[in-house]
Structure formats: structure tokens, C-alpha cells
Amino acid sequence: MLLIECPHCGPRNETEYHYGGEAHVPYPQDPFQLTDQQWAEYLFYRSNPKGLIAERWVHSAGCRRWFNAVRDTVTYEVKAVYRVGDPRPSLDDHPAQTTTSTTSSTSTTGTSSTTPTGGTS
Amino acid sequence: MAEQILTDIRPLRRSPLADLTDLMAQASVTGERGVRLREIPFLNMVGIRVQPGSDAAQNVTSVVGLPLPSGHGQVTGDTDTAAILWQGPDEFLLVSPDALAAEIGPPGARRGLPDDAAAPADAARVALAGGVASRPATDSAAGPAGGADQENLGAAPTLSTHPLTQELSRAMAGHKQRSHVVDLSANRTTLELSGPSARAVLEKGCPLDLHPRVFGPGTAVSTTLGLVQVLLWQTDEQTWRIMPRSSFAVYIAQWLMDAMTEFASQEVA
């Protein structure tokens, strides 16, 4: 059971939340310009890092608000929570996470390069 | 015609737990390990969404006469008149007694009411009269022409018969800021669990820490009990209100009755 800290309600059990997939996946500025493959990559391809990942969660049994959380996929530890619209907090200064966070940022770059028309995160 | 139908809906309405009233009374336990369960049906509940600090929030405060709770778990007001529960950063739930029971009531019932219960009923009747008077304006604004030269006061007519809801709705109508007032009375019903063992019963199925050092009277949170989402509101040292959605009410009542069973017998040493 994960203990996730809602930005509004404080720490609550995982069962009160629902998962919303990876955060900061930019919607293509002009989806009609994408090839089928690029569209499929926008829809289905995620960074899947070993280490830190930014995810969307909704506190469905509590305040029913969406927020973002940075979670370590190795330890399941939730490192940070922040509100939707806020930038992903930089956690690179964590000594034990140096390798994994590099992997994570590389993968994120890889995802956004599949949308050549760019977008906003 | 419609007015006549709406003047007395008491014989028509039926609470979600009407069938379980006797069972809940039978399951209640007295004594030092006691715990009692009952339904408080037909409480008036109004969903309010406003940005705290805005003019709309000020409107709510002046109509209800209570400040908005400022954060998670907080409640302003009391169970006898009205209370506002924090639901989210811009979302609140106003809970007040069933005005219809006090307002119309069975013949002779009003005489038996204590003074403090009669006072809100009087206020309610005044507000109700205002609500009827404003109805023609609401109808004309809702017409295809959009009303004559009237200000769009009927932008958000409420179907609620509760005077406080009507008053709130009128106060918010035409407001430029984003806000809404919705009668949610039928959304949830209310169970009251009380007694020395009430907390022990809840702790069997609620993931939150309900110990007095964390949770206390005047705290209300949205959480889960058993398998479903409920509002949990501690109104007194040993009294809790559990507000499940109506369709989950039977499940919650039966879950609670089951959890209460062990307190009817001696504690196993």
C-alpha cells in the first residue's frame, strides 16, 4: 500500500486515489499533421523509466482533485507531489538517484521528439 | 397545480434507509461498550463552489452567516442550525436540518418543538415566502425571449424547496464570478453512530487515524469506510455522522451493524 500525500488533504492510503498515467506528456499542437505512427506514439508510448517518473493522480475518495507526483519506480517511494500546471520539481540533487534520473530525463526527451510539431507540457 | 403538488412532499419522500430503521435500533448496544446507529434522513445539503476570498465567497458567508472553512477537515457552524464542510480548495458542502419537517410538520408537531428548533423554522417561512414571490421573474427569464428588461436573475433557478438553498441561489444568480450552488440533499443520506464504542466500530473499516490526538469534534473528511466513499464528520466526542451516497447507504448501514455486533457481548479478555 502506497501512502500518497495529497497536496490538499495530506497523506492518505493509495486506495483513495486513482492513477492517471505519466504527467507532462504534451498534446500535439496540430494533431492533424501527425502520421499515424506519431499519433500512436503520442497516445501509447511512455518513458517507462527505472527510477523517477512524474505521474498524474486523482484523489477520488477525498477532494477529487488531480495532482502530479514524482514516484520512484524501483522503491515505489513518492518523492514529491505538486499541483497540476506546476513544473516538475528538480530532484536530481539526490545522490542515490543520479543514474536513474539521467535515464528518466533521456527517455522524456525521447518521447517529446516523437511529436515533431512540438507542444506545451 | 404544480404549487399544490410541491407544497407537501412529505408523504412522497422516502429515505434510503427507511426499511432498516428497526434493524438499526435492534443492533444498537447500550452500556459502557455501547454504540448506537440511526439514520438522520432528509438533511438539507447544498454543494457550493466558490473561490475563497472572492466576492461570491463573501456572498455565501453573508447569506449563511458562517465563514467558509479554511482547509482540509475543517467545519464551521453546528449541526443544529447550519454547518459548512470543507470538500476541496474551492468546494464546500452546506449541511442544515430538514426544514420541511420543522416548517410544515405533522399537525400539532410544531407546538412540541423546543424554542431553539422553532426559531430556524420561522426564519425559513420568511425566506420561503420570498422564494415564491420571485418565481414569476424566474419563469420569464427562462422563456425563449430571455425575459424583457429584467436583469438575468433567473440564470440559475433552483428546484430546491429549502429556503436556505433558494436564498443562496438568488444571492449567487447573476454573479459574474464563477460559482455554483446546487441542492445535493438527495445525493447522500446521513447515519449517526454514537456511543463509547463508536470509534472502535469505525476503525474497523476506515483507513484514517481517528484517534483524538489527530481527529476531534468538528472535523469532517471525505474518505472510505468499508469499500465505499463516505463523508465522515465527528460532531461530538462520541458522535459521528457518516454520509454515504444514497445508493450505498444500505451497504454502509449493514456494514456498520455487522461491525457493531461484537460490542453486544462481553469483551474477550
CSV table of C-alpha atoms in Angstrom, one decimal:
chain,number,residue,atom,x,y,z
A,1,MET,CA,0.0,0.0,0.0
A,2,LEU,CA,1.4,3.3,-1.0
A,3,LEU,CA,1.0,6.3,1.3
A,4,ILE,CA,0.5,9.3,-1.0
A,5,GLU,CA,0.4,12.8,0.2
A,6,CYS,CA,-2.4,14.8,-1.5
A,7,PRO,CA,-1.5,18.4,-1.8
A,8,HIS,CA,-4.8,19.4,-0.3
A,9,CYS,CA,-5.7,16.6,2.2
A,10,GLY,CA,-2.3,15.3,3.3
A,11,PRO,CA,-1.2,11.7,3.4
A,12,ARG,CA,-3.8,9.1,2.5
A,13,ASN,CA,-3.9,5.5,1.5
A,14,GLU,CA,-3.3,4.5,-2.1
A,15,THR,CA,-6.9,3.1,-2.2
A,16,GLU,CA,-8.3,6.6,-2.1
A,17,TYR,CA,-6.6,7.5,-5.3
A,18,HIS,CA,-6.8,6.7,-9.0
A,19,TYR,CA,-3.9,6.7,-11.3
A,20,GLY,CA,-3.7,8.9,-14.4
A,21,GLY,CA,-0.6,7.8,-16.2
A,22,GLU,CA,2.5,9.8,-16.9
A,23,ALA,CA,2.4,13.5,-16.4
A,24,HIS,CA,3.8,16.2,-18.8
A,25,VAL,CA,3.0,14.4,-22.0
A,26,PRO,CA,2.4,17.3,-24.3
A,27,TYR,CA,-0.6,17.3,-26.5
A,28,PRO,CA,0.5,17.8,-30.1
A,29,GLN,CA,-0.1,21.4,-31.3
A,30,ASP,CA,-1.6,20.2,-34.5
A,31,PRO,CA,-2.6,16.5,-34.3
A,32,PHE,CA,-3.7,16.5,-38.0
A,33,GLN,CA,-0.1,17.0,-39.0
A,34,LEU,CA,1.0,13.8,-37.3
A,35,THR,CA,1.4,10.5,-39.1
A,36,ASP,CA,-0.4,7.5,-37.7
A,37,GLN,CA,2.8,6.3,-36.1
A,38,GLN,CA,3.5,9.7,-34.4
A,39,TRP,CA,-0.1,9.8,-33.2
A,40,ALA,CA,0.2,6.3,-31.8
A,41,GLU,CA,3.4,7.2,-30.1
A,42,TYR,CA,1.8,10.2,-28.5
A,43,LEU,CA,-1.1,8.1,-27.3
A,44,PHE,CA,0.6,5.0,-26.1
A,45,TYR,CA,4.4,5.4,-25.8
A,46,ARG,CA,5.6,6.4,-22.4
A,47,SER,CA,9.1,6.8,-21.0
A,48,ASN,CA,8.8,3.8,-18.6
A,49,PRO,CA,12.0,4.7,-16.7
A,50,LYS,CA,13.7,2.7,-14.0
A,51,GLY,CA,13.8,5.4,-11.3
A,52,LEU,CA,11.9,8.7,-11.0
A,53,ILE,CA,8.8,9.3,-13.0
A,54,ALA,CA,6.2,12.1,-12.9
A,55,GLU,CA,2.7,10.8,-12.8
A,56,ARG,CA,-0.8,12.1,-12.5
A,57,TRP,CA,-3.0,11.0,-9.6
A,58,VAL,CA,-6.5,12.0,-8.6
A,59,HIS,CA,-7.7,11.9,-5.0
A,60,SER,CA,-11.0,10.4,-6.0
A,61,ALA,CA,-12.2,9.4,-2.5
A,62,GLY,CA,-11.2,12.7,-1.0
A,63,CYS,CA,-11.0,16.2,-2.5
A,64,ARG,CA,-11.4,14.8,-6.1
A,65,ARG,CA,-8.5,17.0,-7.3
A,66,TRP,CA,-5.8,16.0,-9.8
A,67,PHE,CA,-2.2,16.5,-8.9
A,68,ASN,CA,1.2,15.3,-10.0
A,69,ALA,CA,3.6,13.1,-8.1
A,70,VAL,CA,7.2,12.1,-8.7
A,71,ARG,CA,7.5,8.4,-7.8
A,72,ASP,CA,10.5,6.1,-7.8
A,73,THR,CA,9.6,3.0,-9.8
A,74,VAL,CA,12.3,1.0,-8.0
A,75,THR,CA,11.3,1.8,-4.4
A,76,TYR,CA,7.7,2.9,-5.0
A,77,GLU,CA,8.6,5.9,-2.8
A,78,VAL,CA,6.7,9.1,-3.7
A,79,LYS,CA,9.4,11.7,-3.7
A,80,ALA,CA,7.3,14.8,-4.3
A,81,VAL,CA,3.7,16.0,-5.0
A,82,TYR,CA,2.8,19.2,-6.8
A,83,ARG,CA,-0.2,20.8,-8.4
A,84,VAL,CA,-1.2,20.4,-11.9
A,85,GLY,CA,0.4,23.2,-14.0
A,86,ASP,CA,3.4,23.5,-11.8
A,87,PRO,CA,6.7,22.4,-13.4
A,88,ARG,CA,8.2,19.1,-12.4
A,89,PRO,CA,10.4,19.6,-9.3
A,90,SER,CA,14.1,19.0,-9.8
A,91,LEU,CA,15.2,16.1,-7.7
A,92,ASP,CA,18.5,15.5,-9.4
A,93,ASP,CA,20.5,16.6,-6.4
A,94,HIS,CA,19.5,13.3,-4.7
A,95,PRO,CA,22.8,11.4,-4.6
A,96,ALA,CA,21.3,7.9,-4.9
A,97,GLN,CA,19.2,8.9,-7.9
A,98,THR,CA,21.9,10.4,-10.1
A,99,THR,CA,21.9,7.4,-12.5
A,100,THR,CA,18.2,6.8,-12.7
A,101,SER,CA,17.2,10.4,-13.1
A,102,THR,CA,19.5,10.7,-16.0
A,103,THR,CA,17.8,7.7,-17.6
A,104,SER,CA,14.5,9.3,-16.9
A,105,SER,CA,15.3,12.7,-18.5
A,106,THR,CA,16.7,11.0,-21.6
A,107,SER,CA,13.6,9.0,-22.0
A,108,THR,CA,11.4,12.0,-21.6
A,109,THR,CA,13.3,13.8,-24.3
A,110,GLY,CA,12.8,10.7,-26.5
A,111,THR,CA,9.0,10.9,-26.0
A,112,SER,CA,8.8,14.6,-26.9
A,113,SER,CA,10.9,14.1,-30.0
A,114,THR,CA,8.1,11.8,-31.4
A,115,THR,CA,5.9,14.9,-31.7
A,116,PRO,CA,7.8,17.0,-34.2
A,117,THR,CA,5.2,19.7,-34.2
A,118,GLY,CA,6.0,20.4,-30.6
A,119,GLY,CA,3.6,21.2,-27.9
A,120,THR,CA,3.1,22.5,-24.5
A,121,SER,CA,3.6,20.5,-21.4
B,1,MET,CA,-51.3,23.0,-9.8
B,2,ALA,CA,-47.6,22.4,-9.5
B,3,GLU,CA,-47.6,24.5,-6.5
B,4,GLN,CA,-50.1,22.3,-4.9
B,5,ILE,CA,-48.1,19.2,-5.5
B,6,LEU,CA,-45.0,20.8,-4.2
B,7,THR,CA,-46.5,22.2,-1.0
B,8,ASP,CA,-46.3,18.9,0.9
B,9,ILE,CA,-43.9,16.3,-0.4
B,10,ARG,CA,-43.5,14.6,3.0
B,11,PRO,CA,-45.8,11.7,2.2
B,12,LEU,CA,-44.0,11.1,-1.1
B,13,ARG,CA,-40.4,11.2,0.0
B,14,ARG,CA,-38.7,8.1,1.4
B,15,SER,CA,-35.3,7.9,2.9
B,16,PRO,CA,-32.8,5.3,1.6
B,17,LEU,CA,-32.7,3.5,4.9
B,18,ALA,CA,-36.4,3.6,5.8
B,19,ASP,CA,-36.5,-0.2,5.6
B,20,LEU,CA,-33.7,-0.6,8.1
B,21,THR,CA,-34.9,1.7,10.9
B,22,ASP,CA,-36.0,-1.1,13.1
B,23,LEU,CA,-32.9,-3.2,12.4
B,24,MET,CA,-30.6,-0.4,13.2
B,25,ALA,CA,-32.4,0.2,16.5
B,26,GLN,CA,-32.1,-3.5,17.3
B,27,ALA,CA,-28.4,-3.6,16.5
B,28,SER,CA,-27.7,-0.7,18.9
B,29,VAL,CA,-26.0,-1.6,22.1
B,30,THR,CA,-26.3,0.2,25.4
B,31,GLY,CA,-23.9,0.1,28.4
B,32,GLU,CA,-20.3,1.1,28.7
B,33,ARG,CA,-19.4,-0.6,25.4
B,34,GLY,CA,-22.5,0.9,23.8
B,35,VAL,CA,-22.8,2.1,20.3
B,36,ARG,CA,-26.0,3.3,18.7
B,37,LEU,CA,-26.9,3.7,15.0
B,38,ARG,CA,-29.7,5.6,13.4
B,39,GLU,CA,-30.4,7.5,10.2
B,40,ILE,CA,-31.0,11.2,10.2
B,41,PRO,CA,-32.9,11.4,6.9
B,42,PHE,CA,-33.5,14.3,4.6
B,43,LEU,CA,-30.8,16.7,5.8
B,44,ASN,CA,-30.5,19.7,3.6
B,45,MET,CA,-27.2,19.6,1.7
B,46,VAL,CA,-26.0,22.3,-0.7
B,47,GLY,CA,-22.9,21.9,-2.8
B,48,ILE,CA,-21.1,25.3,-3.1
B,49,ARG,CA,-18.2,26.0,-5.3
B,50,VAL,CA,-16.6,29.4,-4.9
B,51,GLN,CA,-13.0,30.7,-4.7
B,52,PRO,CA,-12.3,31.5,-1.1
B,53,GLY,CA,-11.7,35.3,-0.7
B,54,SER,CA,-13.8,36.2,-3.7
B,55,ASP,CA,-17.0,38.3,-3.7
B,56,ALA,CA,-19.0,35.2,-4.3
B,57,ALA,CA,-17.5,33.6,-1.2
B,58,GLN,CA,-18.4,36.8,0.7
B,59,ASN,CA,-22.0,36.3,-0.6
B,60,VAL,CA,-22.1,32.8,0.8
B,61,THR,CA,-20.8,34.0,4.1
B,62,SER,CA,-23.3,36.7,4.5
B,63,VAL,CA,-26.3,34.6,3.4
B,64,VAL,CA,-25.4,31.6,5.6
B,65,GLY,CA,-23.9,33.6,8.4
B,66,LEU,CA,-20.9,31.4,8.6
B,67,PRO,CA,-17.3,31.8,7.4
B,68,LEU,CA,-16.0,29.2,4.9
B,69,PRO,CA,-13.8,26.6,6.4
B,70,SER,CA,-10.2,27.4,5.5
B,71,GLY,CA,-8.7,23.9,5.0
B,72,HIS,CA,-8.9,20.2,5.0
B,73,GLY,CA,-11.1,18.6,7.6
B,74,GLN,CA,-12.5,21.9,8.9
B,75,VAL,CA,-16.1,22.6,9.7
B,76,THR,CA,-17.8,25.9,10.6
B,77,GLY,CA,-21.2,26.1,12.2
B,78,ASP,CA,-23.0,23.4,14.1
B,79,THR,CA,-25.5,20.6,13.5
B,80,ASP,CA,-28.5,22.4,15.0
B,81,THR,CA,-28.6,25.3,12.5
B,82,ALA,CA,-26.2,25.0,9.7
B,83,ALA,CA,-22.6,23.8,9.1
B,84,ILE,CA,-20.2,24.2,6.2
B,85,LEU,CA,-17.9,21.3,5.5
B,86,TRP,CA,-14.6,21.7,3.6
B,87,GLN,CA,-14.7,19.5,0.5
B,88,GLY,CA,-11.8,20.9,-1.6
B,89,PRO,CA,-9.9,24.1,-2.1
B,90,ASP,CA,-12.9,25.7,-3.8
B,91,GLU,CA,-15.7,23.3,-2.9
B,92,PHE,CA,-17.9,23.3,0.2
B,93,LEU,CA,-20.9,21.4,1.5
B,94,LEU,CA,-23.6,23.2,3.5
B,95,VAL,CA,-25.5,20.9,5.8
B,96,SER,CA,-28.5,22.0,7.7
B,97,PRO,CA,-31.5,20.3,9.3
B,98,ASP,CA,-34.5,19.1,7.3
B,99,ALA,CA,-36.5,22.4,7.2
B,100,LEU,CA,-39.6,20.7,5.7
B,101,ALA,CA,-40.1,18.7,8.9
B,102,ALA,CA,-40.0,21.8,11.0
B,103,GLU,CA,-41.7,24.1,8.5
B,104,ILE,CA,-44.9,22.1,7.7
B,105,GLY,CA,-44.7,19.2,10.1
B,106,PRO,CA,-47.5,16.9,11.1
B,107,PRO,CA,-50.4,18.8,12.7
B,108,GLY,CA,-49.6,19.8,16.3
B,109,ALA,CA,-45.9,18.9,15.9
B,110,ARG,CA,-44.8,22.5,15.9
B,111,ARG,CA,-46.2,23.0,19.3
B,112,GLY,CA,-44.0,20.3,20.7
B,113,LEU,CA,-40.8,21.8,19.3
B,114,PRO,CA,-38.3,23.3,21.7
B,115,ASP,CA,-37.7,27.0,21.2
B,116,ASP,CA,-34.3,26.6,19.5
B,117,ALA,CA,-35.8,24.4,16.9
B,118,ALA,CA,-38.7,26.7,16.2
B,119,ALA,CA,-36.5,29.7,15.5
B,120,PRO,CA,-35.0,28.5,12.3
B,121,ALA,CA,-38.4,27.3,11.1
B,122,ASP,CA,-39.7,30.9,11.5
B,123,ALA,CA,-36.8,32.2,9.5
B,124,ALA,CA,-37.4,29.5,7.0
B,125,ARG,CA,-41.0,30.6,6.4
B,126,VAL,CA,-40.0,34.1,5.7
B,127,ALA,CA,-37.4,33.0,3.2
B,128,LEU,CA,-39.8,30.6,1.6
B,129,ALA,CA,-42.3,33.5,1.1
B,130,GLY,CA,-39.6,35.4,-0.7
B,131,GLY,CA,-38.9,32.4,-2.9
B,132,VAL,CA,-42.5,32.2,-4.1
B,133,ALA,CA,-42.6,35.9,-4.8
B,134,SER,CA,-39.6,35.8,-7.0
B,135,ARG,CA,-40.8,32.8,-9.1
B,136,PRO,CA,-42.6,34.8,-11.8
B,137,ALA,CA,-39.3,36.7,-12.6
B,138,THR,CA,-37.5,33.3,-12.8
B,139,ASP,CA,-40.1,32.0,-15.3
B,140,SER,CA,-39.9,35.0,-17.6
B,141,ALA,CA,-36.1,34.9,-17.7
B,142,ALA,CA,-36.2,31.3,-18.6
B,143,GLY,CA,-38.6,32.0,-21.5
B,144,PRO,CA,-37.4,31.9,-25.1
B,145,ALA,CA,-37.2,35.7,-25.3
B,146,GLY,CA,-34.8,35.6,-22.4
B,147,GLY,CA,-37.0,37.9,-20.3
B,148,ALA,CA,-37.9,41.5,-21.0
B,149,ASP,CA,-35.6,44.1,-19.4
B,150,GLN,CA,-35.0,42.1,-16.4
B,151,GLU,CA,-31.6,41.5,-15.1
B,152,ASN,CA,-30.8,37.9,-15.6
B,153,LEU,CA,-31.6,37.0,-12.1
B,154,GLY,CA,-33.1,33.7,-13.0
B,155,ALA,CA,-30.0,32.4,-14.6
B,156,ALA,CA,-29.7,29.7,-12.1
B,157,PRO,CA,-33.2,28.9,-10.7
B,158,THR,CA,-33.1,26.2,-8.1
B,159,LEU,CA,-35.6,23.4,-7.9
B,160,SER,CA,-34.9,23.1,-4.2
B,161,THR,CA,-37.8,23.8,-1.8
B,162,HIS,CA,-35.3,24.6,1.0
B,163,PRO,CA,-35.4,28.3,1.9
B,164,LEU,CA,-31.7,28.5,2.6
B,165,THR,CA,-30.9,26.9,-0.8
B,166,GLN,CA,-33.3,29.3,-2.5
B,167,GLU,CA,-31.8,32.3,-0.8
B,168,LEU,CA,-28.3,31.2,-1.7
B,169,SER,CA,-29.3,30.5,-5.2
B,170,ARG,CA,-30.8,34.0,-5.5
B,171,ALA,CA,-27.7,35.6,-4.0
B,172,MET,CA,-25.4,33.9,-6.5
B,173,ALA,CA,-27.5,34.4,-9.6
B,174,GLY,CA,-26.2,37.0,-11.9
B,175,HIS,CA,-22.8,36.9,-10.1
B,176,LYS,CA,-20.1,37.5,-12.6
B,177,GLN,CA,-17.6,35.3,-10.8
B,178,ARG,CA,-17.5,31.6,-11.3
B,179,SER,CA,-19.5,29.9,-8.6
B,180,HIS,CA,-22.3,27.4,-8.2
B,181,VAL,CA,-24.9,26.4,-5.7
B,182,VAL,CA,-26.6,23.0,-6.2
B,183,ASP,CA,-29.1,21.2,-4.0
B,184,LEU,CA,-27.4,17.9,-3.2
B,185,SER,CA,-29.8,16.8,-0.4
B,186,ALA,CA,-30.7,13.6,-2.2
B,187,ASN,CA,-27.1,12.7,-3.0
B,188,ARG,CA,-26.2,11.4,0.4
B,189,THR,CA,-28.1,10.3,3.5
B,190,THR,CA,-26.8,10.6,7.0
B,191,LEU,CA,-26.1,7.9,9.6
B,192,GLU,CA,-25.3,8.8,13.1
B,193,LEU,CA,-23.1,6.5,15.1
B,194,SER,CA,-22.7,7.3,18.7
B,195,GLY,CA,-21.5,5.8,22.0
B,196,PRO,CA,-18.3,4.9,23.7
B,197,SER,CA,-17.5,2.2,21.1
B,198,ALA,CA,-18.4,4.3,18.0
B,199,ARG,CA,-14.7,5.0,17.2
B,200,ALA,CA,-13.8,1.3,17.6
B,201,VAL,CA,-16.5,0.4,15.1
B,202,LEU,CA,-15.3,2.9,12.6
B,203,GLU,CA,-11.7,1.9,13.0
B,204,LYS,CA,-12.5,-1.5,11.6
B,205,GLY,CA,-13.0,-0.1,8.1
B,206,CYS,CA,-11.7,3.4,7.9
B,207,PRO,CA,-8.0,3.9,6.9
B,208,LEU,CA,-7.7,7.2,8.6
B,209,ASP,CA,-6.3,7.8,12.1
B,210,LEU,CA,-9.4,8.6,14.1
B,211,HIS,CA,-7.6,8.9,17.5
B,212,PRO,CA,-8.5,12.1,19.4
B,213,ARG,CA,-4.9,13.4,19.1
B,214,VAL,CA,-5.5,13.6,15.3
B,215,PHE,CA,-9.3,13.7,14.8
B,216,GLY,CA,-11.7,15.5,17.0
B,217,PRO,CA,-15.2,17.0,17.2
B,218,GLY,CA,-15.8,19.5,14.4
B,219,THR,CA,-13.7,17.6,11.9
B,220,ALA,CA,-15.1,16.3,8.6
B,221,VAL,CA,-13.3,14.5,5.9
B,222,SER,CA,-14.0,12.6,2.8
B,223,THR,CA,-12.6,9.1,3.0
B,224,THR,CA,-13.6,5.5,2.6
B,225,LEU,CA,-15.5,3.2,5.0
B,226,GLY,CA,-15.6,-0.4,4.1
B,227,LEU,CA,-15.4,-0.4,0.4
B,228,VAL,CA,-17.2,2.9,-0.4
B,229,GLN,CA,-16.5,6.6,-0.2
B,230,VAL,CA,-18.2,8.5,2.6
B,231,LEU,CA,-18.1,11.8,4.4
B,232,LEU,CA,-17.1,11.2,7.9
B,233,TRP,CA,-17.9,14.0,10.3
B,234,GLN,CA,-17.3,13.9,14.0
B,235,THR,CA,-19.9,16.1,15.7
B,236,ASP,CA,-19.2,15.3,19.3
B,237,GLU,CA,-16.7,13.4,21.5
B,238,GLN,CA,-18.5,10.1,20.8
B,239,THR,CA,-20.8,11.0,17.9
B,240,TRP,CA,-20.0,10.6,14.3
B,241,ARG,CA,-22.0,11.3,11.2
B,242,ILE,CA,-21.4,9.1,8.2
B,243,MET,CA,-22.7,10.3,4.9
B,244,PRO,CA,-22.7,7.7,2.1
B,245,ARG,CA,-24.2,8.2,-1.3
B,246,SER,CA,-27.9,7.1,-1.2
B,247,SER,CA,-27.3,4.0,-3.3
B,248,PHE,CA,-24.5,2.9,-0.9
B,249,ALA,CA,-26.5,3.6,2.2
B,250,VAL,CA,-27.8,0.1,2.7
B,251,TYR,CA,-24.3,-1.3,2.3
B,252,ILE,CA,-22.9,1.1,4.9
B,253,ALA,CA,-25.7,0.5,7.3
B,254,GLN,CA,-25.4,-3.2,7.1
B,255,TRP,CA,-21.6,-3.0,7.3
B,256,LEU,CA,-21.9,-0.9,10.5
B,257,MET,CA,-24.5,-3.2,12.1
B,258,ASP,CA,-22.1,-6.1,11.4
B,259,ALA,CA,-19.2,-4.2,12.9
B,260,MET,CA,-21.3,-3.4,16.0
B,261,THR,CA,-22.2,-7.0,16.7
B,262,GLU,CA,-19.2,-7.8,18.9
B,263,PHE,CA,-19.9,-4.9,21.3
B,264,ALA,CA,-23.2,-6.5,22.4
B,265,SER,CA,-21.4,-9.2,24.3
B,266,GLN,CA,-18.7,-9.2,26.9
B,267,GLU,CA,-15.2,-8.2,25.9
B,268,VAL,CA,-13.0,-11.2,25.3
B,269,ALA,CA,-10.1,-10.9,27.7
